[in-house]
PDB file of C-alpha atoms in Angstrom:
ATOM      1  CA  UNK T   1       7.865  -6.688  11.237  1.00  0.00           C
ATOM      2  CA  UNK T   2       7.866  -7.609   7.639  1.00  0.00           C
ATOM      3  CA  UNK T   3       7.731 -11.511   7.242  1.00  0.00           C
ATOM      4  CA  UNK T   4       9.025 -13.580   4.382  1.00  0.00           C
ATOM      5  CA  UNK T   5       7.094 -16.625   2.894  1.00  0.00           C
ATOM      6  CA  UNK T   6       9.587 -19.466   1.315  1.00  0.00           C
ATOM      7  CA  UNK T   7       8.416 -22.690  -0.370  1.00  0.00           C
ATOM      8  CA  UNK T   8       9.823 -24.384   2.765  1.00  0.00           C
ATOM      9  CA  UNK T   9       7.367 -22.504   4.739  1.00  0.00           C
ATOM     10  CA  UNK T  10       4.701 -23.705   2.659  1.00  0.00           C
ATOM     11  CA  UNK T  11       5.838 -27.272   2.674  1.00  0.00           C
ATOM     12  CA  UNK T  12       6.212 -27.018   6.532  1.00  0.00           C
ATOM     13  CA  UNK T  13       2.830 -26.093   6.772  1.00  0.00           C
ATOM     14  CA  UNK T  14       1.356 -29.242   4.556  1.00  0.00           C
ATOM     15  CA  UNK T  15      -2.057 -27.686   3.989  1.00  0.00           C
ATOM     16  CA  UNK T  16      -2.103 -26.447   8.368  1.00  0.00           C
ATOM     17  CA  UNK T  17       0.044 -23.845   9.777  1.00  0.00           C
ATOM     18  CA  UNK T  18       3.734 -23.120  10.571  1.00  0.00           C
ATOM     19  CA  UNK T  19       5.941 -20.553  12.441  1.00  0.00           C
ATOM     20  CA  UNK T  20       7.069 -18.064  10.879  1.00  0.00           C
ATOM     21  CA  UNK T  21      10.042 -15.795  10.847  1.00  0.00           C
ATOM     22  CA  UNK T  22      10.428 -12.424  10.483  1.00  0.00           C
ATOM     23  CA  UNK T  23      12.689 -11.110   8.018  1.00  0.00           C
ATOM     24  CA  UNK T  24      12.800  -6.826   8.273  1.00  0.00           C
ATOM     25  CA  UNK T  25      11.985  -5.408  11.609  1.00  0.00           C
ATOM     26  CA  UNK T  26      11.284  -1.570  10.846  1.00  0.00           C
ATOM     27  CA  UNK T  27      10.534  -1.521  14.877  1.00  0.00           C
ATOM     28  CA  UNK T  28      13.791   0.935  14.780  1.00  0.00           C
ATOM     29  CA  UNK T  29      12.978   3.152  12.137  1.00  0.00           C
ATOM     30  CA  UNK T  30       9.076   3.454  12.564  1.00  0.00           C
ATOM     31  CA  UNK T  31       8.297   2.634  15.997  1.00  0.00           C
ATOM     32  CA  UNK T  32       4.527   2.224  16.460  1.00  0.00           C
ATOM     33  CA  UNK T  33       1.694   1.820  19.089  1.00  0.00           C
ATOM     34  CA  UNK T  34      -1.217   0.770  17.027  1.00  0.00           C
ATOM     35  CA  UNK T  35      -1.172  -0.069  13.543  1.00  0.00           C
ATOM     36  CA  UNK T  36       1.676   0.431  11.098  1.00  0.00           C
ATOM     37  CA  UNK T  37       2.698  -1.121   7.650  1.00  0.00           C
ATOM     38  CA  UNK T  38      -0.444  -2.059   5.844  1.00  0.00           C
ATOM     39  CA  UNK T  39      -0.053  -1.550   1.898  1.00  0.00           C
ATOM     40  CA  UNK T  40       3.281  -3.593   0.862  1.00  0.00           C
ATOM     41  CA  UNK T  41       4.971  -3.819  -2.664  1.00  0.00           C
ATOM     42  CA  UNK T  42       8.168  -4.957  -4.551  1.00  0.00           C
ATOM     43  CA  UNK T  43      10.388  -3.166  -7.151  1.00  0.00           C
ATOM     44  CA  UNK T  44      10.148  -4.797 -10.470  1.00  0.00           C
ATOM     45  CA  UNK T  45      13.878  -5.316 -10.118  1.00  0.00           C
ATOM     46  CA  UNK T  46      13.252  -7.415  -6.774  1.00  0.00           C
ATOM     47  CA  UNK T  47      15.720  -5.330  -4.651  1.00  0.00           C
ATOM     48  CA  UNK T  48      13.908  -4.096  -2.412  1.00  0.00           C
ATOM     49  CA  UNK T  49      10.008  -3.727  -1.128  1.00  0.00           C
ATOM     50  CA  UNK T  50       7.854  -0.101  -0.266  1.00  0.00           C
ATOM     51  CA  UNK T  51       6.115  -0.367   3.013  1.00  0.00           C
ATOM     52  CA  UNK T  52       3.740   2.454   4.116  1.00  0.00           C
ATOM     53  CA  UNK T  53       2.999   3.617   7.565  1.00  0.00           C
ATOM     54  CA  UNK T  54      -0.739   4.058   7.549  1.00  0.00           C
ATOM     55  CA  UNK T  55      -0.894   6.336  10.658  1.00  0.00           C
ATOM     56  CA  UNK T  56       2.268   8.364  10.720  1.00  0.00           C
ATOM     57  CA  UNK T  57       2.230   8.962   6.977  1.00  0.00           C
ATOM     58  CA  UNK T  58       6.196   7.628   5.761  1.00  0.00           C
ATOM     59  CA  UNK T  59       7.190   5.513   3.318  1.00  0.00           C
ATOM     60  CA  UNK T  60       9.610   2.672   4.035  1.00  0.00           C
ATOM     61  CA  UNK T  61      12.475   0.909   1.701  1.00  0.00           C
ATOM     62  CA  UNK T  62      13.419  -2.332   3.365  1.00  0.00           C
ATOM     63  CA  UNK T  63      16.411  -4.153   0.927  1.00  0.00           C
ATOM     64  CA  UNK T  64      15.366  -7.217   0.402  1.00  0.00           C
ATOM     65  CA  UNK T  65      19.130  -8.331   0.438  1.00  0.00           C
ATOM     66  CA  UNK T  66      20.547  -6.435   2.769  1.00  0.00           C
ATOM     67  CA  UNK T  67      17.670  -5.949   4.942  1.00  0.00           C
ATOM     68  CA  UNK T  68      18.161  -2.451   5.347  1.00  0.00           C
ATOM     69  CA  UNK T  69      15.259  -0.235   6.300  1.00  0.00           C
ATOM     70  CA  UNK T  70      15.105   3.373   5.429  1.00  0.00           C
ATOM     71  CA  UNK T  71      12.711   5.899   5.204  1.00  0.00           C
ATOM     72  CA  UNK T  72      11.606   7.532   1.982  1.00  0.00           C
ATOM     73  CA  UNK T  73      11.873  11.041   1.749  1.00  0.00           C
ATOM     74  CA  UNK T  74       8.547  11.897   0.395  1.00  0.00           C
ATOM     75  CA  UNK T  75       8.500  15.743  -1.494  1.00  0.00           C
ATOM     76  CA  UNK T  76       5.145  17.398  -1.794  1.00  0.00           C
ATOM     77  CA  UNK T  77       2.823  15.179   0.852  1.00  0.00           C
ATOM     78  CA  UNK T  78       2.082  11.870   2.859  1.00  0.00           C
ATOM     79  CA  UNK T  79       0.913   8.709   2.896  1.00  0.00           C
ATOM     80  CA  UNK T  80      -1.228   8.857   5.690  1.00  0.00           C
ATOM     81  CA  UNK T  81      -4.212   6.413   6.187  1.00  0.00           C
ATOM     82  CA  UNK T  82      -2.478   4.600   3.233  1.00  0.00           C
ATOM     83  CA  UNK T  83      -3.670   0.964   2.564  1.00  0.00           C
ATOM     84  CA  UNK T  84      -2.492  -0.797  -0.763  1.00  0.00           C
ATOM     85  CA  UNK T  85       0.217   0.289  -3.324  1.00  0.00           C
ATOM     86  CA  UNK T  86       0.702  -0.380  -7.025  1.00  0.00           C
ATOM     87  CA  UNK T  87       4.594   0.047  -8.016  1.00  0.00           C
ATOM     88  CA  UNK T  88       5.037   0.566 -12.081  1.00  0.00           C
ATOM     89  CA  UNK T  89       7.568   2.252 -14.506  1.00  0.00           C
ATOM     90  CA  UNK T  90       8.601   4.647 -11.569  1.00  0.00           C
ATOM     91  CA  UNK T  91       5.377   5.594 -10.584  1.00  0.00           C
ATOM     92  CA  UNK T  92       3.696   4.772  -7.225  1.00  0.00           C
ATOM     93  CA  UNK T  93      -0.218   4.826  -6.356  1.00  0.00           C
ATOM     94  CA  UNK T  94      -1.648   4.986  -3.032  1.00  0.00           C
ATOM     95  CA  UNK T  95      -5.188   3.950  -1.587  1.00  0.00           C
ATOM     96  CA  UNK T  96      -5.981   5.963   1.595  1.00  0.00           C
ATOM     97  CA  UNK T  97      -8.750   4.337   2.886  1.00  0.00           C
ATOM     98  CA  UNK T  98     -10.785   6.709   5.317  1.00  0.00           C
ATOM     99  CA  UNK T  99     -10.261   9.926   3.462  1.00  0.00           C
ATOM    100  CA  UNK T 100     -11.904   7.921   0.158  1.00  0.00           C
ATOM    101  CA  UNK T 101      -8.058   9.480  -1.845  1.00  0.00           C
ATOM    102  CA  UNK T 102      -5.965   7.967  -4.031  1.00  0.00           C
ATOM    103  CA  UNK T 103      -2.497   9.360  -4.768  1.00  0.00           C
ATOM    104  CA  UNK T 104       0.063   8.982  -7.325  1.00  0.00           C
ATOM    105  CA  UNK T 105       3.796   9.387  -6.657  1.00  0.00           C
ATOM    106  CA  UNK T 106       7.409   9.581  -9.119  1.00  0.00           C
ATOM    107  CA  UNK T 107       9.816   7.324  -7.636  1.00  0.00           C
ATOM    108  CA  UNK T 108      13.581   7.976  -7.814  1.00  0.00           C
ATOM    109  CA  UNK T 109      15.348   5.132  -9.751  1.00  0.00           C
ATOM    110  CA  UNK T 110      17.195   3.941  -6.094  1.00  0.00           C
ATOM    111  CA  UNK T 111      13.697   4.264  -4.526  1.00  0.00           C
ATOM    112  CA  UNK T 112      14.719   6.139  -1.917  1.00  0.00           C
ATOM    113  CA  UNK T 113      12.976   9.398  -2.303  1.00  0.00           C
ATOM    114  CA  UNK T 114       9.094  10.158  -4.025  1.00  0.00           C
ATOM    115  CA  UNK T 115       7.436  13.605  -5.430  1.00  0.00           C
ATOM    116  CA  UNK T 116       3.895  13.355  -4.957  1.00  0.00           C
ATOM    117  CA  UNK T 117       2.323  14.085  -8.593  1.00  0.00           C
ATOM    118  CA  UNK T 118      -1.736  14.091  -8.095  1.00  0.00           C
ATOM    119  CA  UNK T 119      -4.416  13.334  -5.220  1.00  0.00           C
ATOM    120  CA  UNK T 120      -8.044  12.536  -6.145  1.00  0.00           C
ATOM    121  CA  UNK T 121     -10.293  11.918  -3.594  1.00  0.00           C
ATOM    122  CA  UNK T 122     -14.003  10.978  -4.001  1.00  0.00           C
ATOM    123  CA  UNK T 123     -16.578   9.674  -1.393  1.00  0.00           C
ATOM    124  CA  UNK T 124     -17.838   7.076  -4.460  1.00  0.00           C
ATOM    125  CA  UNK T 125     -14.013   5.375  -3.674  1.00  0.00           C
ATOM    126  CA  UNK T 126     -15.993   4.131  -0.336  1.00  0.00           C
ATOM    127  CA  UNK T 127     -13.083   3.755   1.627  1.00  0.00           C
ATOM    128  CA  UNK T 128     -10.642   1.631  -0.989  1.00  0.00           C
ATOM    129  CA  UNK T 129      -8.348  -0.947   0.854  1.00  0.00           C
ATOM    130  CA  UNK T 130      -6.133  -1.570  -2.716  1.00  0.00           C
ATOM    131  CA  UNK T 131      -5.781  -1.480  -5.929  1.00  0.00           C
ATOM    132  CA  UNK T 132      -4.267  -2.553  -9.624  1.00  0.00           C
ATOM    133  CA  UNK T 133      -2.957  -0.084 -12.856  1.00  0.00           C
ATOM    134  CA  UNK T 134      -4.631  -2.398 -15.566  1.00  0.00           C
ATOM    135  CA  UNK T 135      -3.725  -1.209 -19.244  1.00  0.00           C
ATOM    136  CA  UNK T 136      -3.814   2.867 -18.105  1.00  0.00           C
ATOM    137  CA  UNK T 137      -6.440   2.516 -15.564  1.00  0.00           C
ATOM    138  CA  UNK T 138      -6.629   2.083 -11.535  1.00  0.00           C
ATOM    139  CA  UNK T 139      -8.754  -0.341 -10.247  1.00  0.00           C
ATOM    140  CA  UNK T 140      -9.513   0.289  -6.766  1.00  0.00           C
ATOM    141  CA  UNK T 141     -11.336  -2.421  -4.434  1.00  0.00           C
ATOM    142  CA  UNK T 142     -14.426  -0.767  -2.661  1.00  0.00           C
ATOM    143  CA  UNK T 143     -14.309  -2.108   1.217  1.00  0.00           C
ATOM    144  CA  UNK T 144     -17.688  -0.558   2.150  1.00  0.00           C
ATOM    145  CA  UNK T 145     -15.552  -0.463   5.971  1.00  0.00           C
ATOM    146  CA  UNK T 146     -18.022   2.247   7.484  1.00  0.00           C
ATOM    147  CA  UNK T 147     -21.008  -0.437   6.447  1.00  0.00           C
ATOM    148  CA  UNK T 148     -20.614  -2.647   9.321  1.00  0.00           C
ATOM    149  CA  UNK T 149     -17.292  -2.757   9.314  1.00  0.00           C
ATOM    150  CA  UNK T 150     -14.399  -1.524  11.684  1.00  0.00           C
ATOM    151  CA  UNK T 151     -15.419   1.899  10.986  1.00  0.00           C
ATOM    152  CA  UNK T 152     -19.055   2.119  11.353  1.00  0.00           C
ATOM    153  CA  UNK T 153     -22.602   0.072  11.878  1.00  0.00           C
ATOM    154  CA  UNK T 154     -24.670  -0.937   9.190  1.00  0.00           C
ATOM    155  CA  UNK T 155     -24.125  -3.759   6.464  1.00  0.00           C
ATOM    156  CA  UNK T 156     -22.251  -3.834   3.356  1.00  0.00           C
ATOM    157  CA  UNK T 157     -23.957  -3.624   0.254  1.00  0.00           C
ATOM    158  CA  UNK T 158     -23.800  -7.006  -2.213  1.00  0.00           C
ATOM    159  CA  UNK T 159     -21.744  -7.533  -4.213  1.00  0.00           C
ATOM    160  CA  UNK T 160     -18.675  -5.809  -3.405  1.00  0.00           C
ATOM    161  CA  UNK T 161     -17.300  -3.359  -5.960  1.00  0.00           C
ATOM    162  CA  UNK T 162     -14.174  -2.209  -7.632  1.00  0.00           C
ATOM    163  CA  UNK T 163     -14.343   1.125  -9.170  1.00  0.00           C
ATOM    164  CA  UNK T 164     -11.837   2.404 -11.833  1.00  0.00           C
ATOM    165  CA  UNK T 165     -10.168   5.966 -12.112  1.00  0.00           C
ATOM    166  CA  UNK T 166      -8.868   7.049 -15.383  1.00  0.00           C
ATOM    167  CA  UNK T 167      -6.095  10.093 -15.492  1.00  0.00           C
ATOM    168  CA  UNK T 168      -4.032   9.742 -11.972  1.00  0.00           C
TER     169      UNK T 168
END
């Protein structure tokens, strides 16, 4: 389920909590037992959002109008153990969190299909959870996970880090 905040959620809440309702089930598209969307963006135009499937690897379209959900057709690769996407000028990135990669992607102008273009991966990424394209470079949030974490004992180091990655 992809769920929608409004303003009227937010004034229903007052500063507490408030039901909300889901806006895109993908349930049909993407069935899933155990995790599923985690990273989640929006087209510049606003027409529709990218949703990936950490753990089978897709890409998902959901209109934001229409509410259609479809799955990308992704050329060259996957998207497995994806976590946060950055959407600009055509081009998607990927953070994929346990295998320390990041991954670049050319979107088709409808945003239904995606060539992969480059993969980087680097243990120094520490298992990134997101990331930002700030003038040419990616900025990619550290989450130290395997340093007492949900994937592994120990403590995180302090302060947390972002590293950035010129060239992808």
């Amino acid at each position: 389920m992809v769920y929608r905040v409004t303003p009227a959620d937010l004034g229903r809440a007052r500063g507490g909590s408030a039901t909300l309702d889901a806006a895109y089930d993908l349930s049909t598209v993407a069935p899933s037992d155990g995790f599923l969307l985690n990273g989640i963006v929006v087209a510049p135009s606003g027409r529709y959002l990218l949703a990936v499937d950490m753990t089978g690897g897709g890409l998902y379209r959901v209109g934001t109008g229409s509410g259609s959900v479809r799955q990308v057709a992704l050329d060259g690769g996957d998207l497995k153990h994806g976590d946060g996407l950055e959407l600009a000028h055509g081009t998607l990135w990927a953070a994929h969190n346990t295998t320390n990669t990041l991954s670049r992607w050319r979107l088709s102008p409808d945003g239904t299909s995606a060539r992969l273009e480059r993969r980087f991966t680097d243990p120094a990424l520490q298992i990134p959870t997101t990331l930002a394209r700030v003038q040419g470079r990616l900025l990619v949030v550290r989450s130290q996970f395997d340093k007492g974490g949900p994937m592994g004992p120990g403590v995180p180091e302090e302060p947390f880090t972002v590293a950035w990655v010129d060239g992808i």
